[in-house]
Structure formats: structure tokens, C-alpha cells
Short mmCIF file of C-alpha atoms in Angstrom, two decimals:
data_model
loop_
_atom_site.label_atom_id
_atom_site.label_comp_id
_atom_site.label_asym_id
_atom_site.label_seq_id
_atom_site.Cartn_x
_atom_site.Cartn_y
_atom_site.Cartn_z
CA MET A 1 -8.74 43.33 -22.70
CA ILE A 2 -8.18 44.39 -19.05
CA SER A 3 -5.89 47.35 -18.71
CA GLY A 4 -4.25 49.50 -16.15
CA LEU A 5 -3.00 49.27 -12.62
CA GLY A 6 -5.85 48.80 -10.33
CA SER A 7 -8.24 47.05 -12.75
CA THR A 8 -9.70 44.04 -11.49
CA VAL A 9 -12.02 41.19 -12.37
CA GLN A 10 -13.36 39.24 -9.74
CA ASN A 11 -16.11 36.81 -8.69
CA LEU A 12 -16.89 36.20 -12.23
CA GLY A 13 -17.88 32.86 -13.57
CA ILE A 14 -18.47 31.75 -17.34
CA ASP A 15 -20.12 28.61 -17.89
CA ASN A 16 -20.15 26.61 -21.11
CA ALA A 17 -17.89 28.79 -22.93
CA ASN A 18 -17.65 28.22 -26.69
CA ILE A 19 -15.01 30.44 -28.18
CA VAL A 20 -13.40 30.18 -31.52
CA GLY A 21 -10.80 33.15 -31.89
CA GLY A 22 -7.74 34.33 -33.58
CA LYS A 23 -4.36 35.48 -32.11
CA ILE A 24 -4.47 36.36 -28.32
CA THR A 25 -7.59 34.62 -27.17
CA GLY A 26 -8.99 33.94 -23.68
CA ALA A 27 -12.90 33.57 -22.40
CA ILE A 28 -12.32 36.36 -20.01
CA THR A 29 -9.73 38.55 -21.54
CA SER A 30 -7.43 38.63 -24.62
CA THR A 31 -4.66 40.31 -22.69
CA LEU A 32 -4.37 41.10 -19.12
CA TYR A 33 -2.26 44.28 -18.60
CA ILE A 34 0.40 45.54 -16.08
CA GLY A 35 -1.26 45.86 -12.69
CA ALA A 36 -4.46 44.40 -13.65
CA GLN A 37 -5.84 41.34 -11.94
CA ILE A 38 -8.34 38.28 -12.12
CA HIS A 39 -9.23 37.03 -9.00
CA ASN A 40 -11.61 34.32 -7.81
CA SER A 41 -12.96 33.63 -11.35
CA TYR A 42 -13.55 30.55 -13.48
CA VAL A 43 -14.12 29.32 -17.03
CA THR A 44 -15.92 26.15 -18.49
CA GLY A 45 -16.58 24.92 -21.86
CA ARG A 46 -14.00 25.26 -24.66
CA VAL A 47 -11.45 27.93 -26.07
CA GLU A 48 -10.20 27.17 -29.56
CA SER A 49 -7.79 28.91 -32.26
CA GLU A 50 -5.35 28.06 -34.81
CA ARG A 51 -2.91 30.95 -34.00
CA SER A 52 -0.81 31.74 -31.01
CA ASN A 53 -1.16 32.99 -27.19
CA ILE A 54 -4.58 30.87 -26.30
CA GLY A 55 -5.61 30.46 -22.70
CA GLY A 56 -8.77 29.43 -20.89
CA LEU A 57 -8.91 32.58 -18.74
CA ALA A 58 -6.32 34.96 -20.69
CA GLY A 59 -4.58 35.02 -23.88
CA THR A 60 -1.73 37.04 -22.56
CA SER A 61 -0.95 38.04 -19.03
CA PHE A 62 1.06 40.75 -17.58
CA GLY A 63 -0.73 41.17 -14.53
CA THR A 64 -1.96 38.81 -11.66
CA ILE A 65 -4.22 36.00 -11.76
CA SER A 66 -5.19 34.35 -8.30
CA HIS A 67 -7.47 31.88 -6.69
CA SER A 68 -8.97 31.36 -10.14
CA PHE A 69 -9.45 28.07 -12.51
CA SER A 70 -10.48 26.81 -15.67
CA SER A 71 -11.81 23.65 -16.68
CA ALA A 72 -12.10 24.55 -20.39
CA SER A 73 -10.64 22.49 -22.94
CA VAL A 74 -8.17 24.67 -24.82
CA SER A 75 -6.37 24.17 -28.33
CA GLY A 76 -4.08 26.58 -30.47
CA TYR A 77 -1.02 26.62 -32.18
CA GLU A 78 1.76 28.35 -30.11
CA HIS A 79 1.80 29.59 -26.38
CA VAL A 80 -0.99 27.47 -25.32
CA GLY A 81 -2.19 26.89 -21.74
CA GLY A 82 -5.25 25.60 -19.82
CA LEU A 83 -5.27 28.94 -17.91
CA VAL A 84 -3.09 31.40 -19.75
CA GLY A 85 -1.46 31.41 -23.23
CA SER A 86 1.55 33.36 -22.22
CA GLN A 87 2.51 35.13 -19.05
CA PHE A 88 5.16 37.81 -19.02
CA SER A 89 6.92 40.24 -16.69
CA LEU A 90 8.21 43.84 -17.59
CA ASN A 91 10.55 45.71 -15.85
CA GLU A 92 9.67 45.82 -12.10
CA TYR A 93 6.16 44.23 -12.70
CA VAL A 94 6.12 40.51 -12.56
CA GLY A 95 3.50 38.29 -14.07
CA LEU A 96 1.99 36.11 -11.36
CA THR A 97 -0.08 32.91 -11.11
CA ASN A 98 -0.91 32.21 -7.66
CA GLY A 99 -3.60 29.59 -6.08
CA SER A 100 -5.04 28.70 -9.62
CA TYR A 101 -5.61 25.52 -11.36
CA ALA A 102 -6.63 24.30 -14.63
CA THR A 103 -8.27 20.74 -15.26
CA GLY A 104 -9.21 20.66 -19.01
CA SER A 105 -7.17 19.04 -21.80
CA VAL A 106 -4.78 21.40 -23.87
CA ASN A 107 -3.71 20.78 -27.30
CA GLY A 108 -1.31 22.81 -29.56
CA THR A 109 2.22 22.51 -31.38
CA LEU A 110 4.80 24.79 -29.72
CA GLU A 111 5.26 25.83 -26.01
CA VAL A 112 1.93 23.97 -24.61
CA GLY A 113 1.28 23.69 -20.93
CA GLY A 114 -1.56 22.37 -18.68
CA LEU A 115 -1.65 25.70 -16.92
CA ILE A 116 0.56 28.17 -19.25
CA GLY A 117 2.14 27.83 -22.49
CA HIS A 118 4.87 30.25 -22.28
CA ASN A 119 5.89 31.70 -18.89
CA ARG A 120 8.41 34.50 -17.84
CA GLY A 121 6.82 35.52 -14.76
CA ASP A 122 6.11 33.61 -11.43
CA VAL A 123 3.85 30.49 -10.74
CA LEU A 124 2.99 29.58 -7.16
CA ASN A 125 0.77 27.18 -5.35
CA SER A 126 -0.78 25.99 -8.36
CA TYR A 127 -1.90 22.88 -10.63
CA ALA A 128 -2.80 21.28 -13.72
CA THR A 129 -4.67 18.09 -14.08
CA GLY A 130 -5.56 17.63 -17.84
CA ASN A 131 -3.77 15.81 -20.51
CA VAL A 132 -1.52 17.82 -22.76
CA THR A 133 -0.57 17.10 -26.41
CA GLY A 134 1.90 19.18 -28.47
CA GLU A 135 5.26 18.83 -30.49
CA GLN A 136 7.90 20.94 -28.86
CA ASN A 137 8.21 22.39 -25.27
CA VAL A 138 5.34 20.62 -23.78
CA GLY A 139 4.72 20.21 -20.22
CA GLY A 140 2.14 19.14 -17.81
CA LEU A 141 2.12 22.63 -16.17
CA ILE A 142 4.26 24.85 -18.47
CA GLY A 143 5.49 24.33 -21.83
CA LEU A 144 8.44 26.70 -21.44
CA SER A 145 9.38 28.69 -18.40
CA SER A 146 11.99 31.13 -17.20
CA GLY A 147 10.45 32.38 -14.01
CA GLU A 148 10.14 31.20 -10.48
CA MET A 149 7.86 27.98 -9.88
CA LEU A 150 7.06 27.27 -6.29
CA LYS A 151 4.79 24.56 -4.89
CA ASN A 152 2.90 23.46 -8.09
CA TYR A 153 2.23 20.06 -9.35
CA ALA A 154 0.92 18.66 -12.61
CA THR A 155 -0.89 14.94 -12.71
CA GLY A 156 -2.20 14.90 -16.50
CA ASP A 157 -0.38 12.81 -19.31
CA VAL A 158 1.85 14.48 -21.48
CA THR A 159 2.52 13.64 -24.90
CA GLY A 160 4.92 15.45 -27.57
CA ASP A 161 8.06 15.31 -29.61
CA ARG A 162 10.95 17.49 -28.24
CA GLU A 163 11.48 19.09 -24.84
CA VAL A 164 8.43 16.98 -23.00
CA GLY A 165 8.16 17.04 -19.36
CA GLY A 166 5.63 15.95 -16.77
CA LEU A 167 6.01 19.32 -15.29
CA VAL A 168 7.82 21.50 -17.75
CA GLY A 169 9.06 20.95 -21.22
CA THR A 170 11.92 23.46 -20.76
CA THR A 171 13.10 25.66 -18.13
CA ASP A 172 16.02 27.99 -17.26
CA GLY A 173 14.12 29.06 -13.92
CA GLN A 174 13.76 27.78 -10.64
CA ILE A 175 11.73 24.84 -9.66
CA ASP A 176 11.02 24.29 -5.86
CA GLU A 177 8.65 21.93 -4.00
CA SER A 178 7.03 20.73 -6.77
CA PHE A 179 6.06 17.26 -8.62
CA ALA A 180 4.60 15.61 -11.40
CA SER A 181 2.81 12.17 -11.66
CA GLY A 182 1.45 11.70 -15.38
CA LYS A 183 2.60 9.54 -18.00
CA VAL A 184 5.26 11.25 -20.35
CA VAL A 185 5.78 10.05 -24.00
CA GLY A 186 8.13 12.07 -26.37
CA SER A 187 11.18 11.61 -28.73
CA ILE A 188 14.23 13.72 -27.63
CA ASN A 189 14.67 15.45 -24.26
CA VAL A 190 12.03 13.63 -22.35
CA GLY A 191 11.75 13.93 -18.48
CA GLY A 192 9.34 12.73 -15.75
CA LEU A 193 9.56 16.19 -14.23
CA VAL A 194 11.50 18.40 -16.82
CA GLY A 195 12.40 17.73 -20.59
CA ASP A 196 15.21 20.32 -21.04
CA LEU A 197 16.65 21.93 -17.86
CA GLY A 198 18.98 25.07 -17.87
CA GLY A 199 17.71 26.15 -14.31
CA SER A 200 17.47 24.65 -10.99
CA ILE A 201 15.20 21.84 -9.32
CA GLN A 202 15.23 21.82 -5.76
CA SER A 203 13.16 19.61 -3.25
CA SER A 204 10.97 18.04 -6.18
CA TYR A 205 10.16 14.72 -7.41
CA SER A 206 8.39 12.97 -10.17
CA ALA A 207 6.38 9.56 -9.75
CA ASN A 208 5.56 8.47 -13.50
CA PHE A 209 4.68 5.08 -14.49
CA GLN A 210 5.87 5.65 -17.81
CA VAL A 211 8.57 7.95 -19.34
CA LYS A 212 9.11 6.92 -22.81
CA GLY A 213 11.48 8.27 -25.47
CA ASN A 214 14.23 7.57 -27.88
CA LEU A 215 17.11 9.96 -26.91
CA PHE A 216 18.01 11.70 -23.58
CA VAL A 217 15.43 10.56 -21.50
CA GLY A 218 15.19 10.59 -17.80
CA GLY A 219 13.00 9.90 -14.82
CA LEU A 220 13.36 13.51 -13.54
CA VAL A 221 15.17 15.30 -16.37
CA GLY A 222 15.83 14.47 -19.89
CA TYR A 223 18.79 16.47 -20.25
CA SER A 224 20.58 19.11 -18.13
CA ASP A 225 23.01 21.56 -19.21
CA SER A 226 26.18 23.07 -17.52
CA ALA A 227 24.17 26.06 -15.89
CA SER A 228 21.64 23.59 -14.05
CA SER A 229 21.53 22.17 -10.84
CA ILE A 230 19.21 19.54 -9.01
CA HIS A 231 19.49 18.98 -5.20
CA ASN A 232 17.38 16.95 -2.81
CA SER A 233 15.14 15.41 -5.43
CA TYR A 234 14.06 12.02 -6.51
CA SER A 235 12.12 10.07 -9.18
CA ILE A 236 10.10 7.00 -9.40
CA SER A 237 9.75 5.85 -12.88
CA THR A 238 9.38 2.90 -15.32
CA PHE A 239 10.96 3.14 -18.90
CA ILE A 240 8.87 1.67 -21.97
CA GLY A 241 10.81 0.62 -25.00
CA PRO A 242 11.88 0.23 -27.60
CA PHE A 243 14.53 2.99 -27.39
CA VAL A 244 16.88 3.85 -30.40
CA GLY A 245 19.27 6.31 -28.34
CA ARG A 246 22.50 4.96 -26.83
CA GLY A 247 22.29 3.68 -23.15
CA GLU A 248 24.19 6.45 -21.58
CA TYR A 249 21.49 8.86 -22.76
CA LEU A 250 18.96 7.11 -20.77
CA GLY A 251 18.81 7.77 -16.93
CA GLY A 252 16.97 6.97 -13.81
CA LEU A 253 17.24 10.52 -12.72
CA VAL A 254 18.91 12.19 -15.72
CA GLY A 255 19.13 11.07 -19.30
CA ASP A 256 22.45 13.21 -20.03
CA SER A 257 24.02 15.95 -18.50
CA ASN A 258 26.77 18.69 -19.42
CA ASN A 259 28.34 18.83 -15.97
CA SER A 260 25.17 19.92 -13.94
CA ASP A 261 25.39 20.22 -10.38
CA ILE A 262 23.42 16.99 -9.00
CA THR A 263 23.56 16.29 -5.31
CA ASN A 264 21.68 14.33 -2.67
CA SER A 265 19.34 13.25 -5.63
CA PHE A 266 17.93 9.49 -6.05
CA TYR A 267 15.85 7.21 -8.38
CA MET A 268 14.02 4.35 -8.36
CA PHE A 269 12.29 1.89 -11.08
CA LEU A 270 8.88 0.48 -10.55
CA LYS A 271 10.30 -2.56 -12.41
CA ASP A 272 13.77 -3.97 -12.66
CA ARG A 273 15.51 -3.09 -15.92
CA ASP A 274 17.89 -5.87 -17.23
CA ASP A 275 18.66 -3.56 -20.14
CA TYR A 276 19.65 -0.61 -17.95
CA SER A 277 22.87 -0.56 -16.25
CA GLY A 278 22.65 2.96 -15.02
CA ASN A 279 24.60 6.30 -15.47
CA ILE A 280 26.46 8.52 -13.11
CA TYR A 281 23.85 10.91 -12.46
CA GLY A 282 21.94 10.42 -9.10
CA THR A 283 21.82 7.37 -6.83
CA HIS A 284 19.78 4.37 -7.39
CA ARG A 285 17.53 3.28 -4.29
CA PRO A 286 15.37 0.46 -4.58
CA LYS A 287 11.93 1.00 -3.00
CA GLU A 288 12.30 -0.19 0.38
CA GLN A 289 15.25 2.16 0.91
CA LEU A 290 13.35 5.28 -0.44
CA MET A 291 10.75 4.33 2.33
CA GLN A 292 13.24 4.82 5.06
CA LEU A 293 14.08 8.04 6.88
CA SER A 294 17.75 7.00 7.45
CA ASN A 295 18.53 7.14 3.93
CA PHE A 296 17.93 10.79 3.67
CA ASP A 297 20.29 11.90 6.28
CA SER A 298 21.83 14.23 3.55
CA TRP A 299 18.39 16.27 3.36
CA GLY A 300 19.03 17.27 7.20
CA SER A 301 16.24 19.14 8.76
CA ASP A 302 14.38 19.45 5.12
CA ILE A 303 12.75 15.88 6.14
CA SER A 304 11.03 14.62 8.88
CA GLY A 305 8.96 11.29 9.87
CA SER A 306 6.42 13.08 11.93
CA GLY A 307 3.68 15.46 11.73
CA GLU A 308 3.38 19.21 13.02
CA SER A 309 6.96 19.79 11.46
CA SER A 310 8.26 22.81 9.46
CA SER A 311 10.12 20.39 7.24
CA ILE A 312 9.81 20.39 3.54
CA TRP A 313 9.32 16.51 3.20
CA ARG A 314 7.44 14.08 5.26
CA ILE A 315 8.03 10.20 5.09
CA TYR A 316 5.70 7.75 6.67
CA GLU A 317 8.44 5.28 7.67
CA GLY A 318 8.13 2.03 5.86
CA GLN A 319 5.08 3.09 4.01
CA SER A 320 5.71 5.98 1.59
CA THR A 321 8.49 7.65 -0.29
CA PRO A 322 9.08 11.25 0.73
CA LEU A 323 6.00 13.51 0.16
CA LEU A 324 5.90 17.52 -0.07
CA ARG A 325 4.20 18.70 2.87
CA ALA A 326 2.96 21.72 0.88
CA PHE A 327 0.24 19.62 -0.67
CA MET A 328 -0.86 17.79 2.57
CA THR A 329 -3.47 18.79 5.00
CA PRO A 330 -2.47 18.79 8.69
CA GLN A 331 -4.36 16.36 10.32
CA SER A 332 -4.49 14.89 14.05
CA ILE A 333 -5.55 11.17 14.59
CA SER A 334 -6.23 9.97 18.23
CA ALA A 335 -6.95 6.92 19.55
CA ALA A 336 -10.09 6.61 21.24
CA ASN A 337 -10.53 6.41 24.89
CA ALA A 338 -11.61 2.89 26.19
CA SER A 339 -12.36 1.14 29.50
CA ARG A 340 -12.67 -2.38 30.82
CA THR A 341 -12.73 -4.14 34.07
CA TYR A 342 -9.47 -5.50 35.66
CA ASP A 343 -8.83 -9.13 34.52
CA GLY A 344 -5.28 -9.76 35.17
CA THR A 345 -4.24 -9.28 31.50
CA SER A 346 -2.34 -6.52 29.85
CA GLY A 347 -2.73 -4.83 26.60
CA LEU A 348 -5.76 -3.87 24.60
CA ALA A 349 -8.20 -6.13 22.54
CA GLY A 350 -9.31 -3.93 19.61
CA GLY A 351 -9.59 -0.20 19.37
CA SER A 352 -10.46 2.82 17.19
CA TRP A 353 -9.20 6.29 16.21
CA GLN A 354 -10.90 9.44 15.72
CA THR A 355 -10.46 12.89 14.49
CA ASP A 356 -11.64 16.40 15.93
CA HIS A 357 -13.59 17.14 12.38
CA PRO A 358 -14.91 15.38 9.59
CA ILE A 359 -12.10 14.09 6.87
CA ASP A 360 -11.99 12.15 3.64
CA SER A 361 -11.46 8.46 4.99
CA SER A 362 -10.17 7.38 1.55
CA LYS A 363 -7.11 9.13 2.11
CA ILE A 364 -6.23 7.25 5.35
CA LEU A 365 -4.27 4.19 4.45
CA GLY A 366 -3.11 1.27 6.09
CA THR A 367 -4.21 -0.93 9.06
CA PRO A 368 -4.44 0.58 12.59
CA SER A 369 -2.80 -1.10 15.68
CA TYR A 370 -3.25 0.00 19.07
CA ILE A 371 -0.83 -0.51 21.75
CA SER A 372 -1.31 -0.25 25.54
CA ASN A 373 0.72 -1.81 28.14
CA GLY A 374 -1.64 -1.20 31.13
CA LYS A 375 -2.53 -4.48 33.24
CA ASP A 376 -3.56 -2.92 36.90
CA ALA A 377 -6.33 -0.92 37.87
CA GLY A 378 -5.90 2.80 36.91
CA THR A 379 -5.29 4.77 33.56
CA HIS A 380 -2.88 3.75 31.06
CA THR A 381 -2.00 5.30 27.44
CA ILE A 382 -3.28 3.90 24.16
CA SER A 383 -0.99 4.52 21.23
CA VAL A 384 -2.26 4.13 17.61
CA ASN A 385 0.07 3.50 14.38
CA GLY A 386 0.24 1.89 11.11
CA LEU A 387 -1.84 4.45 9.36
CA TYR A 388 -0.30 6.88 6.67
CA SER A 389 -1.75 8.82 3.70
CA ASN A 390 -0.60 9.82 0.13
CA GLN A 391 0.51 13.21 -1.51
CA LEU A 392 -2.69 14.85 -1.88
CA GLY A 393 -3.71 13.44 1.44
CA TYR A 394 -2.92 14.12 5.25
CA ASP A 395 0.04 15.16 7.16
CA LEU A 396 -0.88 12.92 10.16
CA THR A 397 -0.02 13.59 13.69
CA PHE A 398 -0.77 10.84 16.42
CA ASN A 399 -2.19 11.47 19.76
CA ASP A 400 -2.58 8.90 22.47
CA GLY A 401 -6.06 7.86 24.14
CA THR A 402 -6.50 6.85 27.67
CA LEU A 403 -7.31 2.98 28.70
CA THR A 404 -9.10 3.13 31.96
CA ILE A 405 -9.19 -0.35 33.94
CA ASN A 406 -11.61 -0.55 36.75
CA LYS A 407 -11.27 -2.35 39.57
CA ALA A 408 -12.74 -6.10 39.69
CA GLN A 409 -15.02 -6.92 42.52
CA ALA A 410 -13.59 -9.70 44.90
CA THR A 411 -14.82 -11.12 48.15
CA VAL A 412 -12.79 -12.55 50.76
CA THR A 413 -14.64 -14.42 53.58
CA GLY A 414 -12.44 -15.51 56.71
CA ASN A 415 -12.99 -19.09 57.86
CA SER A 416 -15.08 -20.01 61.06
CA SER A 417 -13.98 -21.80 63.93
CA THR A 418 -15.48 -22.67 67.37
CA THR A 419 -13.41 -22.52 70.77
CA THR A 420 -14.16 -22.29 74.61
CA TYR A 421 -13.26 -18.87 76.24
CA ASN A 422 -10.09 -19.12 78.33
CA GLY A 423 -9.29 -15.55 78.99
CA THR A 424 -6.51 -15.22 76.19
CA GLU A 425 -6.65 -13.80 72.73
CA GLN A 426 -8.37 -16.22 70.29
CA SER A 427 -7.90 -16.42 66.54
CA THR A 428 -8.61 -18.55 63.71
CA SER A 429 -6.59 -19.11 60.24
CA GLY A 430 -7.56 -19.31 56.52
CA PHE A 431 -10.00 -17.53 54.38
CA THR A 432 -11.86 -17.98 50.85
CA ALA A 433 -11.86 -15.73 48.09
CA SER A 434 -14.28 -15.28 45.19
CA GLY A 435 -14.18 -13.05 42.08
CA LEU A 436 -10.37 -13.57 41.34
CA VAL A 437 -9.17 -13.53 37.91
CA ASN A 438 -6.73 -15.08 35.58
CA GLY A 439 -5.39 -17.70 38.15
CA GLU A 440 -4.92 -15.19 40.96
CA ASP A 441 -4.76 -16.45 44.36
#
């Protein structure tokens, strides 16, 4: 165990851990006490137990875990997490997980999460990618949570029975600027983001290819109670049958709600559903409408179609649904400068783009097009468009390049003539020109 204010473990790596423990088990510590920290540390391998409070780094945490990760597979019975089994707050001391992640698979029975099994602290800027399997309160990031969750995501598949969510199984806390994208399969209270919601969801979304369940199944939330709220959020999902629940308990956004406060939130199906007529929760939008900035006027300044913005959301007009800027890397793309000799035509044949430092080109999507209306000799702008990125890609800003049109060489020769001097001004008319282009004369 790591105890006491000021106690810190940092820069520690444990490779190929093979731990079979009892109650409260983690590869670095069983319990991280109030005021203690784990920083910039990691674990690989496996951590196993048949009991409760089992995590990749720590079994139980009352302290702070920051910029650390676990790729260990983790299994246990209750309160099982890829990074931490249980995280707690006590009086003024708030358990905190910040800037950390887990990538291993997680298996348990009750309160099972890809990052944390049971959470009563704060989770910020963190994520989980491993598949998660359990029975009740099962989530891609957290199994059961009552703390603040800000700027987190989960991409692993989640399988359980009751209260199953792509991000969180059950929460009465706050979720902001977060998303989930894994397949979610359960029976009762199954949601692409949250299975059972008693708290709030703000500026978050789910994009799950499958959300499957029998009763209270929603693209974003399975069931939301009267104390909950959903604002400025959306879901993209496909329901896979068969379903035994009544139709009103299946929802594109929310399966069922007990008078929750739901505003400015939308849903889309990846496939048309002839057997689903919708319910009153959220607004259905076809794909093309979810990719148009004008359909999110109700989100106000929280969404923008351009880079270098402080808005929460970024949308690439006609090319993406809203993306959370918190998970995107700002990147400028500039049209490369070009030059040619004047030929009497306007525009630019071809073109290229460039960045000011190396990037992952696989995250630059679309087909670039280059526009310049320059015709006459001189300098003109080149703009580039048609490129976009994805949720874990780039927040693109586009800069103009310069097209330089050089003067063409032309020769003009006056006509010759013969005359006799008579004391007056003499002249001749006509000329010939060579080097003119594009039919000019």
C-alpha cells in the first residue's frame, strides 16, 4: 500500500506482471491512500482475483493517479477496473484520475469498467480501449460512477446483463465532453453511452455500430430518471434484434425516461428501421443533416465549422458529424505555392498541400481540391479544401498558398516600308507579333 499525504510513486514501470491476489489487488499497490499519488507509471501483464477491488495499477484509490497507464488484462468479481478497482473521495479529499488510460481486457461480475470499476471521485482526460465483460453495472470506461467525468472516452466492446453502457453502466454524476464507440450488448438498461442515467450528460455522444438489448435500450441512454438531464448530445447507432421489450422502451436517443430534461439532442440510425417508429425523446436526423452546421443552431457558440476555435465541437461541413475538439490535435494545412508562365487561362491545374511539421497522413481524409482564379501575370491566392479528419485525428485549419504567374515572352515587330524624303513626317502602319497565347491578338 501507498500511504499518507505527499507519498508519491513516479516513473515506475512493471512489465509482464503476473499477479493472482485476494481482496483489494493492484500491480503497484493494493490501496492508494489520501494525498498519495501515482504519476507517470505503467503496468503490463495480468492481474487476477476472485474477489473485489481489483485494478491494473491499484485495487483502491483515495489519492491521485496521473499520466499513467495499464495494458494488463484484469479480472475479478466486484469493483474491477483496467486501471483502478475503486476510486473514492473522503471529506475534502477527492480521488482523481487524470490523463491516464487502460488498454487491457477487463472481466468481472459487478461494477466492471475498462478504466475504473466503482468511481466516487473525478475522472478527467482519460480513456479505455479494452473490451469489458460483466453482469451488472458494466461500462467501457466505468462500471458505476457518482463523480465528475470530463473529456473521457471508451472504444472497447461492452457486454453485460443489466445497466450496460459504452462509457458508463450507471451514473448519477456528471458527464461532459465525452464519447463511446464500442459495441454494447446487454439485456436491461442498455445504452450506447450510459445504461442507467441519474445524473447529467452535456456535449457528449455515442457512435456504436451495435446497441443490443431487450428492455430499455437507447442509442445514447438506456433509461434516464427524473433527476437526469441530457443537453447538446447525439447518438449514432444500429439496433440488432430480436427484442422482447415493448416498442416504447427502445429509443434512438433514450430507451425510456421518467420526465428527464432532454434538450437539443439528436439521434441517427446507421440503417433504416422498419420496425421502429421512434419515441418522444430526442430528434431524429438523417445522416446528411447531422453533417450540416446549420442543423445545430441550438448549440450556439459550442459548435464551429472552422479550426482555431474555442468551441467544444468541430464539424466538417458535409463530411463529418460533430466531433469533440478535446480529442483532436490542432493542425494547419497550407496550399503549396506554385508558379507558371502566363498562358491566357485562369485557374490552377493540380496542386499540393503541406504542413509545418510531420503528421499521421492516414488521419487526413478526403480528396483535396485547389482553387485559384488568377489569370494575369502577378501573384494570386491558392485555396485548398475537401480535406477533413476524424474524432481522434486533427482539428484542421486551412491556409492559402500563392500562385505566381510569370510574364510570357512576346515579340512585336513593326512593318517595314520604303518612301522618298519630302521634308514631312513619314510613317508606316502595321506590325507582326509572335509569342501570343490562347488566341490573343
